[in-house]
Amino acid sequence: MKKTVSIIGSGFSALAASCYLAKAGFSVTIFEKNKTIGGRARQLKKEGFTFDIGPTWYWMPDVFERFFSDFNKSPEDYYKLEKLNPAYSVYFGKDDYITIEDTIDKICAAFENEEKGSSKKLMKFINNAQDNYDVAIKDLVYRPGVSPFELVTPVTIKKINQFFSTIKKDVRKAFSNDRLAMILEFPVLFLGAKPDNTPSFYSFMNYADFGIGTFHPKKGMYQVILAMETLAKSLGVTIKTENPIDKIIVDNGKATGIIANNITYNSDIILSGADYHHTETLLDSNYVQYSETYWEKKTFAPSSLLFYVGFDKKLKNVNHHTLFFDVDFDVHAKDIYDTPKWPENPLFYASFPSITDSNAAPEGREAGIFLIPLAPGLEDTSELREQYFNKIINRFEMLTSQSVEKSIIFKESFCVNDFIQDYNSYKGNAYGMANTLLQTAFLRPKLKSKKVNNLYFTGQLTVPGPGVPPSLISGKLVAELIKKHHNNR
């Protein structure tokens, strides 16, 4: 008799885990609360426009390849990848930007153009980042965060100092030019922490950025979710949407099932890819591992205010990915991490997928996604959303020297309240828990419950951490843990 696994949620980590478990012979059912699968990576379609609601950056293609190859497949079996050139541009003022292209040679030239002699320093920095990438992404992140000794290898012992210095310290030591330093500090924002609170070892993100590059799946990031759904179903996984979980049933310290839509489903193993904090609220209090105080003390990655905008014309002076760093990065970071409040002058990011992908908007029109990073747990009202939209659109028009406000066909917004409502996200965080030194590997919430047998967790609040590639890896790690603990014969 096959052992049964009930999986809560259908984001990247849950879908990845479902594939590995089904392949190992488990009978797997996914329960998703929303109408469509994908968790944070859902899609919005409106008036001929298509937006990725969540992640828009496709980095570390090797992690995706490694995932699909575990099933004798490749990403190309499901979707077409295009390497972006330019990868992105960064605005520092009106008509003043630096463009990051698709090869390290071109990026070196851009750095030299900004500051003579900087390309030599950049190559030294990127070579170290590549070294870290080889250690981290090809090895360390595939360890389950069970023991501190997982981090102790002959290579990491040599790199021990890089766990106690920070990205900011290293970057600022090598680069006095503020603009170049900001570009090198930007990738760690994907890890959810400030550059001055992120260990130097995480410079592997810079190699992902400059060394490997930025890609776009044709028809958007949601194609990756659809690919994983196709794979999961081909392996026998059942997916039930519009099935929010009311309770996890525990009998004598052992998870035995779930209640969804008032129906009880008995199960040998429960795996939650939903928000970790929320999942524990589905248990009786004596089975909760992590107290409210525990979560309160943790450094969470930001939430976001997002806008999905349909424009009735093509826009000028922007790339597929465009960052707006024309205001003080440190001040905005303080408003996120130190004294949480709505930022006076926010940095923001914009994505225009229709520049690359005709599927994103009707001909002659542009799809725009705008994102402002925010502290989780802030007050979120329609008045604040409107106020901040006007702030960034006015700045956008000034910086890119064009008028766009009158060309807006529609805009939809998504913020703290929506993250809570749609994803049961703790304080409405967007990216999970930050990868600071004290929240790395074995110091993150565990994949396996310490209090309930047969209850497991996966996703961005556990190992390895925030981001799409780490979520895929998290699904693999938890599946391996389950296989180890539950011989499926």
Coordinates of C-alpha atoms in Angstrom, one line a residue, residues 144-146 191-192 202 276 289-290 294-295 298-301 431-448 450 459-467 470 474:
P144 CA 18.9 20.0 4.9
G145 CA 19.8 22.5 7.7
V146 CA 19.7 19.7 10.3
L191 CA 17.9 37.4 0.0
G192 CA 15.7 39.7 2.0
Y202 CA 26.4 35.5 -0.3
Y276 CA 5.3 28.3 8.3
Q289 CA 7.3 24.6 17.9
Y290 CA 7.9 28.3 17.4
Y294 CA 10.3 33.7 18.2
W295 CA 8.7 35.1 15.0
K298 CA 13.2 37.3 13.4
T299 CA 14.4 39.5 10.6
F300 CA 11.9 39.2 7.8
A301 CA 12.4 40.0 4.2
Y431 CA 9.9 37.0 0.4
G432 CA 10.0 35.0 3.7
M433 CA 12.8 35.3 6.2
A434 CA 16.0 37.2 5.5
N435 CA 19.3 35.3 5.0
T436 CA 21.3 37.0 7.8
L437 CA 24.2 35.2 9.5
L438 CA 22.0 34.1 12.4
Q439 CA 19.2 33.0 10.0
T440 CA 21.4 30.8 7.8
A441 CA 21.1 27.0 7.2
F442 CA 20.6 25.1 10.5
L443 CA 19.6 28.4 12.2
R444 CA 16.4 28.6 10.1
P445 CA 13.0 27.0 11.0
K446 CA 13.3 23.2 10.5
L447 CA 12.0 21.1 7.6
K448 CA 10.7 18.5 10.1
K450 CA 10.2 18.8 16.4
G459 CA 9.5 27.0 1.4
Q460 CA 11.0 30.3 1.9
L461 CA 10.8 30.4 5.8
T462 CA 12.9 27.3 6.1
V463 CA 16.1 26.1 4.3
P464 CA 17.7 27.3 2.1
G465 CA 15.8 30.6 2.1
P466 CA 14.0 33.2 0.0
G467 CA 13.9 33.2 -3.8
P470 CA 16.0 28.1 -3.2
S474 CA 13.7 23.3 -0.5

